[in-house]
Short mmCIF file of N, CA and C and ligand atoms in Angstrom, two decimals:
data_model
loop_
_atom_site.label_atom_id
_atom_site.label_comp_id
_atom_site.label_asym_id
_atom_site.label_seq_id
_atom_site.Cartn_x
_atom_site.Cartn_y
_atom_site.Cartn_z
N UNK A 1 79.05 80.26 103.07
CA UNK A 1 80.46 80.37 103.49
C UNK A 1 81.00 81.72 103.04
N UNK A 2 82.17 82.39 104.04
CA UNK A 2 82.17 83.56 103.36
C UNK A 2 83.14 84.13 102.46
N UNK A 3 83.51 82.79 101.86
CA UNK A 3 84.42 82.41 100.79
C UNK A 3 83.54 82.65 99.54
N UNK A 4 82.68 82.25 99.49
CA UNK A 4 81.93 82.44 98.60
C UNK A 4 81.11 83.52 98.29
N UNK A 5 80.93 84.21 99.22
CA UNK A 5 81.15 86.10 98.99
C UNK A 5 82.51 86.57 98.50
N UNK A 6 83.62 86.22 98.26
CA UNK A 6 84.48 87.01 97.94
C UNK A 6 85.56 86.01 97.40
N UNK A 7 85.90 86.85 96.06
CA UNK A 7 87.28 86.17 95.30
C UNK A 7 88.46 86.24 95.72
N UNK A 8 89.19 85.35 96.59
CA UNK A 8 89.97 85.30 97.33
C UNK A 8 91.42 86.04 96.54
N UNK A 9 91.11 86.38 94.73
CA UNK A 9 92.13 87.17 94.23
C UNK A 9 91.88 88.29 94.02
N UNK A 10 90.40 88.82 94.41
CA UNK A 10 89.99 89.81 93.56
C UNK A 10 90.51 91.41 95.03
N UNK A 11 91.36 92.26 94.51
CA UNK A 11 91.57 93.11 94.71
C UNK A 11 91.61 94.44 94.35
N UNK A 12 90.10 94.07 94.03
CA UNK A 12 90.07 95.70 92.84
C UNK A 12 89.68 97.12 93.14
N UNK A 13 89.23 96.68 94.65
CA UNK A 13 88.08 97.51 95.55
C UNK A 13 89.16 97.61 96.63
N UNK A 14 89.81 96.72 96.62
CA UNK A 14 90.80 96.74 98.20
C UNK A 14 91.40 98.29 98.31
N UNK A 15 92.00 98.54 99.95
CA UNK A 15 92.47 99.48 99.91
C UNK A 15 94.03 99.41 99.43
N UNK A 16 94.72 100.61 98.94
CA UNK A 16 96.20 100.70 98.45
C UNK A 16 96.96 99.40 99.02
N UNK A 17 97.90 98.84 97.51
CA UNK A 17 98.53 97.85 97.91
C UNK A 17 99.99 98.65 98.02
N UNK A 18 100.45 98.59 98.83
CA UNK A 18 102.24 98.90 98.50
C UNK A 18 102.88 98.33 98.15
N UNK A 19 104.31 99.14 97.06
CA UNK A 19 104.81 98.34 96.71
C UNK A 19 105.71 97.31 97.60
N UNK A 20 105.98 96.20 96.99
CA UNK A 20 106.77 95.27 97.58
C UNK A 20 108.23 95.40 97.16
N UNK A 21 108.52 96.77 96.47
CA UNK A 21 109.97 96.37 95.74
C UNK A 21 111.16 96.32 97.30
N UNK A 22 111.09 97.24 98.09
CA UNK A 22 112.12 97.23 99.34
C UNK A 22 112.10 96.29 100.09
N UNK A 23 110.82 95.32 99.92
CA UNK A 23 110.76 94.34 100.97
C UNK A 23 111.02 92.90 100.78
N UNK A 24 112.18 92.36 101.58
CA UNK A 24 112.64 90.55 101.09
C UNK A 24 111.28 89.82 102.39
N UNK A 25 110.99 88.73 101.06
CA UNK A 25 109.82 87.57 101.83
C UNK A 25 110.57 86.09 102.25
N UNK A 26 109.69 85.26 102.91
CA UNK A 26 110.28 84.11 103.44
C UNK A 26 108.77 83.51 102.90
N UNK A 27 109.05 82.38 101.94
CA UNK A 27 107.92 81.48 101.45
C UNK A 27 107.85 80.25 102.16
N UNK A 28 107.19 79.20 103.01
CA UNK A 28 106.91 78.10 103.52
C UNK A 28 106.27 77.58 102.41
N UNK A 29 106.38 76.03 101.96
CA UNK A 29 105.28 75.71 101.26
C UNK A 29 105.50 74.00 101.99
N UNK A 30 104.32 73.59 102.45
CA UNK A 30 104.18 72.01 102.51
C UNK A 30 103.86 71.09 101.43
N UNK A 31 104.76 69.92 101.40
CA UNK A 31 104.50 69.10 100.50
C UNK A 31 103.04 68.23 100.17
N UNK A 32 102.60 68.06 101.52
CA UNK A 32 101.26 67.46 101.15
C UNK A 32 100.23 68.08 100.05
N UNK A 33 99.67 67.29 99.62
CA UNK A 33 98.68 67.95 98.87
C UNK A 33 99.34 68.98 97.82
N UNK A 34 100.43 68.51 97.56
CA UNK A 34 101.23 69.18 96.31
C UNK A 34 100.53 69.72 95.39
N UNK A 35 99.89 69.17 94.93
CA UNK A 35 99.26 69.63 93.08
C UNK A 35 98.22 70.89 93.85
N UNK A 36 98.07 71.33 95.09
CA UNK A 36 97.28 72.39 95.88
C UNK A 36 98.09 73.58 96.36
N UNK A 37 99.21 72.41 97.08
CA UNK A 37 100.16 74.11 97.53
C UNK A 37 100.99 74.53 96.44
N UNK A 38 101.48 73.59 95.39
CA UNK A 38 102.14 74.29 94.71
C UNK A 38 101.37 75.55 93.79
N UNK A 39 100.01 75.38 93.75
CA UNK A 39 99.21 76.73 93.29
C UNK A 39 98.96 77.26 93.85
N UNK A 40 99.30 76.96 94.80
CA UNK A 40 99.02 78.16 95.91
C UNK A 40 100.34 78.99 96.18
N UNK A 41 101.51 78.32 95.78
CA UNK A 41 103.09 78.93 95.93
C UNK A 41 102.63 79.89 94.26
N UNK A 42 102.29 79.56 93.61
CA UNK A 42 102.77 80.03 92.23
C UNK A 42 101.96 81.85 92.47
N UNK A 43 100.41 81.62 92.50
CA UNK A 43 99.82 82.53 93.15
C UNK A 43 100.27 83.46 93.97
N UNK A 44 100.87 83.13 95.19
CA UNK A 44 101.55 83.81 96.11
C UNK A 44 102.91 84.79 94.94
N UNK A 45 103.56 84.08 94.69
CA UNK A 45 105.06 83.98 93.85
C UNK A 45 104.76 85.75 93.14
N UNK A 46 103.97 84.78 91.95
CA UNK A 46 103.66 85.77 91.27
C UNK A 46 102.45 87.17 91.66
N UNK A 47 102.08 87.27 92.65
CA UNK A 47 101.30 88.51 93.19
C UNK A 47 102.68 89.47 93.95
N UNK A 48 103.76 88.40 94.63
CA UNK A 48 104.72 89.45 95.10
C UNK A 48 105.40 90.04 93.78
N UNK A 49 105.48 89.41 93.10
CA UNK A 49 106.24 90.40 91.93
C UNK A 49 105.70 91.11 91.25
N UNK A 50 104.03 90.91 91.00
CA UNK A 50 103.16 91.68 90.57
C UNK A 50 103.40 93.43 90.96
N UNK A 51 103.73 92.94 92.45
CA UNK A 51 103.77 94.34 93.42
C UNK A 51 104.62 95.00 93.56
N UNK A 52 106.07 94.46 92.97
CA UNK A 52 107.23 94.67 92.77
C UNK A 52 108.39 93.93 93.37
N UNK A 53 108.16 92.96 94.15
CA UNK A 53 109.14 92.13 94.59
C UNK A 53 109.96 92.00 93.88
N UNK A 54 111.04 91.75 94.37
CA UNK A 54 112.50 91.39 93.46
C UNK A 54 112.69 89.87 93.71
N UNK A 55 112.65 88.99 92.44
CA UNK A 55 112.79 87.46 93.01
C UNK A 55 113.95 87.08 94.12
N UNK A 56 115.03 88.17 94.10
CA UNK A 56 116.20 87.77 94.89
C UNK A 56 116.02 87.98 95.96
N UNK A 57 114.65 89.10 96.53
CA UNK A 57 114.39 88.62 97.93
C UNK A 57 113.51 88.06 98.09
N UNK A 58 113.26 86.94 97.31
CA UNK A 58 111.95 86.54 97.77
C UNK A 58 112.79 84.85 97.92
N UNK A 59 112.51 83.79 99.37
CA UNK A 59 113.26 83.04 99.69
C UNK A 59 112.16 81.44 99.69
N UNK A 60 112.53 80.90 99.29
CA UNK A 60 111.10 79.32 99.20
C UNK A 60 112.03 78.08 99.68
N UNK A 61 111.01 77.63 100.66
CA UNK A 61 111.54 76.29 101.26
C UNK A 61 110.32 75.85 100.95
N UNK A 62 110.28 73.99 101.44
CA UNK A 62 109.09 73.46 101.39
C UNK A 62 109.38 72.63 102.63
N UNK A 63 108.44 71.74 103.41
CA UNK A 63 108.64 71.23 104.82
C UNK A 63 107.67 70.29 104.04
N UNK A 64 107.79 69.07 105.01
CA UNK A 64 106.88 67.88 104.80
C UNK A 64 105.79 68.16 104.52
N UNK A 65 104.59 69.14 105.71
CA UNK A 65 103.38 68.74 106.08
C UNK A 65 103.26 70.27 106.36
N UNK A 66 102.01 70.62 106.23
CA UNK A 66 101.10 71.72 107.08
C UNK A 66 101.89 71.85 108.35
N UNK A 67 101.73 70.76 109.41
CA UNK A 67 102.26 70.82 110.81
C UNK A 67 104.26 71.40 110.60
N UNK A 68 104.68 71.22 109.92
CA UNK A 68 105.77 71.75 110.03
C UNK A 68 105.85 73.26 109.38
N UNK A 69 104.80 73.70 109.59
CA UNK A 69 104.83 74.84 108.33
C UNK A 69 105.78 76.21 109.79
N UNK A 70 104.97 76.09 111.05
CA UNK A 70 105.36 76.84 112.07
C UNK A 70 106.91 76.77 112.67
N UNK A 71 107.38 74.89 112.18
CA UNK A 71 109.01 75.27 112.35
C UNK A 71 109.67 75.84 110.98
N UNK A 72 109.09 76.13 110.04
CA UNK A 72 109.47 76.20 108.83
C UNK A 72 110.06 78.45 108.96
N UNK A 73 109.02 78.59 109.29
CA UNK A 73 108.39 79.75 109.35
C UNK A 73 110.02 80.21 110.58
N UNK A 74 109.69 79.75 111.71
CA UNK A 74 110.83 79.67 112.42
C UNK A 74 112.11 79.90 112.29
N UNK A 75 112.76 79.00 111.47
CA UNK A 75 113.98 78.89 110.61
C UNK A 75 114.36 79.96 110.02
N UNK A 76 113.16 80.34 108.84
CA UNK A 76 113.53 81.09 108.28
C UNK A 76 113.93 82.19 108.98
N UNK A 77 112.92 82.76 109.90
CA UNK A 77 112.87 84.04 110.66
C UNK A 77 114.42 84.24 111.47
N UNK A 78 114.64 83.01 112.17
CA UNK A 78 115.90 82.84 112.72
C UNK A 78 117.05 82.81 111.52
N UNK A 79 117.16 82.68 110.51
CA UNK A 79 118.21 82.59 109.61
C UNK A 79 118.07 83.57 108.49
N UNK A 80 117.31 84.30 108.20
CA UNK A 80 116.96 84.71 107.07
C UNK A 80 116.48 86.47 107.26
N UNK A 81 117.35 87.67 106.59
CA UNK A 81 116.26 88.83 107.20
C UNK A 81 115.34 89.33 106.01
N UNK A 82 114.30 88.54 106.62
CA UNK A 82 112.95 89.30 105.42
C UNK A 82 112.00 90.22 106.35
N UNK A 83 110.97 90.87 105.68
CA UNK A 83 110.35 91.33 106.18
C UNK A 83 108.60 90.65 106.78
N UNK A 84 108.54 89.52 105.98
CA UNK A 84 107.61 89.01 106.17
C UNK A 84 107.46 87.43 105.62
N UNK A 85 106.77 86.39 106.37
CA UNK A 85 107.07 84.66 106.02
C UNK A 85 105.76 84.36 105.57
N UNK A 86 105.51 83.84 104.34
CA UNK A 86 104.21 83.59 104.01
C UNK A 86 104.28 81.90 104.11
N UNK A 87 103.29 81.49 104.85
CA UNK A 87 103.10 79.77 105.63
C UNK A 87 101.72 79.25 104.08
N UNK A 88 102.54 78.32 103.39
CA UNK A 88 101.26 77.58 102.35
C UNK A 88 100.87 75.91 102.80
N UNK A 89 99.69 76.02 102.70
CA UNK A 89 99.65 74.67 102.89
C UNK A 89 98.23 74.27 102.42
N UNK A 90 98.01 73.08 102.66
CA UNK A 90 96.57 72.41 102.60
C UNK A 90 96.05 71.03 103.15
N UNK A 91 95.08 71.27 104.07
CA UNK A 91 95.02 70.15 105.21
C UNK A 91 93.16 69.83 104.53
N UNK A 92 93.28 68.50 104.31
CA UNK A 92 91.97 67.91 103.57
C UNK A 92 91.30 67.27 104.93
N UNK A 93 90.30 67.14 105.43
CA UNK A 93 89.80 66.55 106.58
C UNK A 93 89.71 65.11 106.03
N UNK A 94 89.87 64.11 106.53
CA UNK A 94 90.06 62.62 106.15
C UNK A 94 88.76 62.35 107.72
N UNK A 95 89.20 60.49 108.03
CA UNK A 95 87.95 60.15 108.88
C UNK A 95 88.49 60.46 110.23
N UNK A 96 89.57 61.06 110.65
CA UNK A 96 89.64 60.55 112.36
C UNK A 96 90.05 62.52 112.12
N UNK A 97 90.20 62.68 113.72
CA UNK A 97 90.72 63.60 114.20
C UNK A 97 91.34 64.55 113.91
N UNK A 98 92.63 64.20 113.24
CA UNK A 98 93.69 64.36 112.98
C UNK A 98 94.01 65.89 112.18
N UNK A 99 93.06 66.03 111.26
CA UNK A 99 92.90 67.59 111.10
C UNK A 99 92.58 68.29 111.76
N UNK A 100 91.99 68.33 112.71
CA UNK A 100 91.77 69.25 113.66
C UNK A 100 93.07 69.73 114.46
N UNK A 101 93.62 68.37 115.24
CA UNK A 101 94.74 68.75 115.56
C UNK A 101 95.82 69.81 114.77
N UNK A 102 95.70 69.47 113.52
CA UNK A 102 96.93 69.60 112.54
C UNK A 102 96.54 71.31 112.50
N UNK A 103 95.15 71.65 112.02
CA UNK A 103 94.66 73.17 111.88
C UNK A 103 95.03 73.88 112.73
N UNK A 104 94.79 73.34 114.07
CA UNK A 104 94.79 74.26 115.44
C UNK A 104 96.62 74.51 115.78
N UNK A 105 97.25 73.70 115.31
CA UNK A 105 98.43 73.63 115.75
C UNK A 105 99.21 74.71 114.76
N UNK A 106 98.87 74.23 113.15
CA UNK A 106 99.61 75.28 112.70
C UNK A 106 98.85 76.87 113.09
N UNK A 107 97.72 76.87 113.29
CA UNK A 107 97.41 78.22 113.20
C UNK A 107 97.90 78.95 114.67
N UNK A 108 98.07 78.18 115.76
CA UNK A 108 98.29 78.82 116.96
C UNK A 108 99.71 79.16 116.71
N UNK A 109 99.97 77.85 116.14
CA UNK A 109 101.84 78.07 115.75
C UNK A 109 102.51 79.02 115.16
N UNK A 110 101.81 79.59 113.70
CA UNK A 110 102.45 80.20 113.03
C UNK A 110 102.40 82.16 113.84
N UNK A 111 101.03 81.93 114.72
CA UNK A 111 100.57 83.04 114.89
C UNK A 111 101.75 83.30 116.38
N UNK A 112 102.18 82.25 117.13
CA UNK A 112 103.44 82.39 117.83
C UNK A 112 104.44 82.34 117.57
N UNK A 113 105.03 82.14 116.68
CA UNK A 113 106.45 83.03 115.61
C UNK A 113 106.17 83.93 115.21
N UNK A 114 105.10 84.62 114.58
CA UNK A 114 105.05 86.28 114.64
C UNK A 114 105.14 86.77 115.75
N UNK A 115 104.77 86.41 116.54
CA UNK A 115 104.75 87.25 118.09
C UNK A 115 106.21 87.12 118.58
N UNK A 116 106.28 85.86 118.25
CA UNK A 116 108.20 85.70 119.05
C UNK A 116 109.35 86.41 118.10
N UNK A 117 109.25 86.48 117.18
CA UNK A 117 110.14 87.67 115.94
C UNK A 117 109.42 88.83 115.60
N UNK A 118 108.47 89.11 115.75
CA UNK A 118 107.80 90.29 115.74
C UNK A 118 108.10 91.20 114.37
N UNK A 119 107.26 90.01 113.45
CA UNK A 119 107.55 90.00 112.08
C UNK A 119 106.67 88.87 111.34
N UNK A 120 105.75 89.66 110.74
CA UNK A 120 104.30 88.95 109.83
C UNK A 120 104.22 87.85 109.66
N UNK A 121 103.87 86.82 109.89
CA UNK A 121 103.65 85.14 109.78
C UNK A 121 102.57 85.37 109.12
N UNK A 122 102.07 85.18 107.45
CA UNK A 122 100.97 84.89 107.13
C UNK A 122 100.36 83.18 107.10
N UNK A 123 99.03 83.05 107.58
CA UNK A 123 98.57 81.90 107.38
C UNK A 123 97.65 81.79 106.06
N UNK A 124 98.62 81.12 104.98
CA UNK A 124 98.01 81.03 103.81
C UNK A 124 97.62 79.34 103.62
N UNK A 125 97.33 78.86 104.46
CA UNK A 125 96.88 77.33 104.90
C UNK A 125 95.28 77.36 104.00
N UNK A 126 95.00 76.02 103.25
CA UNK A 126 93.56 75.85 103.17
C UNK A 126 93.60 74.58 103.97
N UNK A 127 92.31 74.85 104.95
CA UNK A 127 91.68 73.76 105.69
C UNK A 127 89.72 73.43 105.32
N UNK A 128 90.27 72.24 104.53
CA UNK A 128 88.85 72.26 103.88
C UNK A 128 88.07 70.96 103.74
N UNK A 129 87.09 70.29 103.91
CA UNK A 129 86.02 69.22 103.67
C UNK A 129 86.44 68.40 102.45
N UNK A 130 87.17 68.66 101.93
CA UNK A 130 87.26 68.22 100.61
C UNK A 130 88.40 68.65 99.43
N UNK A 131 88.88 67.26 98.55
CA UNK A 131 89.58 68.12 97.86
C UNK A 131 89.08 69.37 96.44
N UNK A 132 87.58 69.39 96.30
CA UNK A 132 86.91 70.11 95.58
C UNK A 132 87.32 71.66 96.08
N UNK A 133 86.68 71.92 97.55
CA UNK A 133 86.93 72.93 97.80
C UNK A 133 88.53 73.55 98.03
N UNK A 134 89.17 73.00 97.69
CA UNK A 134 90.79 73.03 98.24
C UNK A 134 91.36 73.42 96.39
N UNK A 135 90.77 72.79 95.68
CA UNK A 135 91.07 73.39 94.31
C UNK A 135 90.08 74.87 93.93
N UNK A 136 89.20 74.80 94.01
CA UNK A 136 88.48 75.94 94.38
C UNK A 136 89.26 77.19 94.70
N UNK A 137 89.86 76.81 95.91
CA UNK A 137 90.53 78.11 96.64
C UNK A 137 92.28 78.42 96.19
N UNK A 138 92.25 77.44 95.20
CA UNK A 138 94.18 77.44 94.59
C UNK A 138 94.34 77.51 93.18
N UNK A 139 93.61 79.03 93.06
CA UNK A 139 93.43 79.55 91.28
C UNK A 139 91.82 78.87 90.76
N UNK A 140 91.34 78.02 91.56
CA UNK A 140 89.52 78.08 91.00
C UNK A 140 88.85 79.14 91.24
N UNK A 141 87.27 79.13 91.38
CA UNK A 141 86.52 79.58 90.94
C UNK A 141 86.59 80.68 92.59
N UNK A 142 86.73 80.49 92.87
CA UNK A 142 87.28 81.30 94.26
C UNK A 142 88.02 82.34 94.64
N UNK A 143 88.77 81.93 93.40
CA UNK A 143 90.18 82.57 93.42
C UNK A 143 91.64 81.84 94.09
N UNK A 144 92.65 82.31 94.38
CA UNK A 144 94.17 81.52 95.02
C UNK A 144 94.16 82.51 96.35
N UNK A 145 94.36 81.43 97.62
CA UNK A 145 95.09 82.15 98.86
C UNK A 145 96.14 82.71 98.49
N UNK A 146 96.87 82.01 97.24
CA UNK A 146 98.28 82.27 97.85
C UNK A 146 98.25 84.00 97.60
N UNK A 147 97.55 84.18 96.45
CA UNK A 147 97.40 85.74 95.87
C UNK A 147 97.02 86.70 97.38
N UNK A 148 95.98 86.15 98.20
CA UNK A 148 95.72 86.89 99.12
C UNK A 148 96.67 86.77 100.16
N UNK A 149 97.25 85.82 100.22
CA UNK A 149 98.69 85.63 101.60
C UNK A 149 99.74 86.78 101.01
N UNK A 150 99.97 86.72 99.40
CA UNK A 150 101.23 87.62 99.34
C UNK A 150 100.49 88.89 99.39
N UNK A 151 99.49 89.52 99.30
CA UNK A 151 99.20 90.76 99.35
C UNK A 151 99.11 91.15 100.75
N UNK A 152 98.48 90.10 101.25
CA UNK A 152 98.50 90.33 103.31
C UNK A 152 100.02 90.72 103.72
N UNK A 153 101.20 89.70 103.05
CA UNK A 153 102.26 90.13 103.50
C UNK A 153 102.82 91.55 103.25
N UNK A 154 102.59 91.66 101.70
CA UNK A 154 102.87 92.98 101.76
C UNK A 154 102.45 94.17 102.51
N UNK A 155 101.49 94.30 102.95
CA UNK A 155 100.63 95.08 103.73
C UNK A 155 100.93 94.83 105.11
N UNK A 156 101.39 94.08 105.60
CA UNK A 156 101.92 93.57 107.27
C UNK A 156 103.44 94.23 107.21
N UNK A 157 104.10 93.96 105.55
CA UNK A 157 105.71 94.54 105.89
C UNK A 157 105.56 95.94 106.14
N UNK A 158 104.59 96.39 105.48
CA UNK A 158 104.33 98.21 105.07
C UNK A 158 104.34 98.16 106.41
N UNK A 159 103.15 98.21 107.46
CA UNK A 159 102.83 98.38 108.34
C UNK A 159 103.91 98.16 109.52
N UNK A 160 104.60 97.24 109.36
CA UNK A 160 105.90 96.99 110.05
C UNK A 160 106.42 98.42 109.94
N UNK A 161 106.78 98.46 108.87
CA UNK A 161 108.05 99.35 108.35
C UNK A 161 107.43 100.60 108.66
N UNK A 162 106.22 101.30 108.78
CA UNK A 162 105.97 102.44 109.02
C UNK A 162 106.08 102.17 110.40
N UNK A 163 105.82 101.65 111.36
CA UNK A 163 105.82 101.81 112.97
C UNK A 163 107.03 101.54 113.17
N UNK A 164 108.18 101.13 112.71
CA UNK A 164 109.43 101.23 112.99
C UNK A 164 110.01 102.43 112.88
N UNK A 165 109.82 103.08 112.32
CA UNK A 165 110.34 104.20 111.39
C UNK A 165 109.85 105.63 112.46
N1 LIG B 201 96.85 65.07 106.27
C1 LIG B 201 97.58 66.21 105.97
C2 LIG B 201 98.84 66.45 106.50
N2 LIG B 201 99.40 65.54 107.35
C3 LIG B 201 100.81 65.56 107.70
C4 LIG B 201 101.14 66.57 108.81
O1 LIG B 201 101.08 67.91 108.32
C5 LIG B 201 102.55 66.31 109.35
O2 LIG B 201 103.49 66.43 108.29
C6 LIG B 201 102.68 64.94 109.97
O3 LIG B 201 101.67 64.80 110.98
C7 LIG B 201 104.06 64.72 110.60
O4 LIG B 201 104.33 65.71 111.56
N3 LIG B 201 99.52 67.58 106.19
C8 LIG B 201 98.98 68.50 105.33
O5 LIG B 201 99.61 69.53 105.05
N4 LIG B 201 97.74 68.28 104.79
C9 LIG B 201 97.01 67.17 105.09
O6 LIG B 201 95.87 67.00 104.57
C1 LIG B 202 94.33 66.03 107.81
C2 LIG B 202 94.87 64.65 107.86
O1 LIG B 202 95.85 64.34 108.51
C3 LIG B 202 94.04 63.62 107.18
O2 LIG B 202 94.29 63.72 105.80
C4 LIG B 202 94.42 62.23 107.66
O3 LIG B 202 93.37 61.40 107.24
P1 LIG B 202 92.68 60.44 108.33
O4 LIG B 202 92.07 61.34 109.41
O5 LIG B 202 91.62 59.68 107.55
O6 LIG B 202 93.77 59.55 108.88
#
């Protein structure tokens, strides 16, 4: 897996992070699988301030489920001016279907509110076999998405902000 080539925190080799101090975020976090997204919010949290975020722009809701993560994302974008919405979640595959649906929906979803505000939707979602691998990827041995969602965002606002400019 190619998760397991790479520490989903480790940014030591990456190219230049910019700072985050000019830029306000929009946080999604789903309630399911709490004791997962909330390390995955904390991760995220603390990498934007790492970078210089200012907590006062940095904005956190939580929505039921994964599947609401794309109206979540929405809202904010429509109510809120940040530069970028980081989407957390974690969808465990159980016996029927139903994750599949749930994966495909948020990921098509979140990736059509960036396009419709034209403004970074990160998908910091784990969709995984298990709850082993889902702790794994939220500060285990893996490292935390959320660390890699807030650094993606930062790097999507930069990139914003230079082609605007
Ligand atoms: N099984 C998981 C869910 N299910 C709930 C859905 O996300 C949604 O809230 C519900 O279908 C109502 O619209 N959500 C997760 O985030 N993770 C899961 O493993
Ligand atoms: C991803 C899900 O919705 C899943 O947890 C639901 O479990 P099941 O497919 O066994 O109903």
């Amino acid at each position: 897996m190619a998760t397991q080539l790479k520490n989903l925190s480790d940014f030591s080799s990456a190219s230049e992070i910019p700072s985050a101090e000019s830029f306000s975020f929009g946080i999604v976090v789903a309630e399911w699988n709490a004791e997962i997204t909330n390390a995955l919010y904390q991760g995220a949290y603390s990498t934007l301030l790492k970078y210089g975020a200012k907590p006062e722009n940095i904005h956190s809701f939580t929505v039921p489920g994964s599947f609401e993560l794309t109206t979540g994302a929405d809202l904010i974008l429509k109510n809120k001016m940040v530069d970028a919405v980081i989407c957390l979640g974690c969808v465990i595959r159980g016996e029927t279907r139903h994750f599949d649906f749930i994966c495909d929906a948020v990921a098509n979803g979140v990736t059509n509110v960036a396009v419709k505000y034209s403004k970074p939707v990160i998908f910091g979602v784990l969709t995984t076999d298990n709850q082993q691998q889902a702790i794994d990827r939220s500060g285990g041995k893996h490292g935390n998405k959320g660390d890699e969602a807030a650094v993606t965002a930062i790097k999507m606002a930069k990139l914003n902000e230079t082609l605007i400019n």
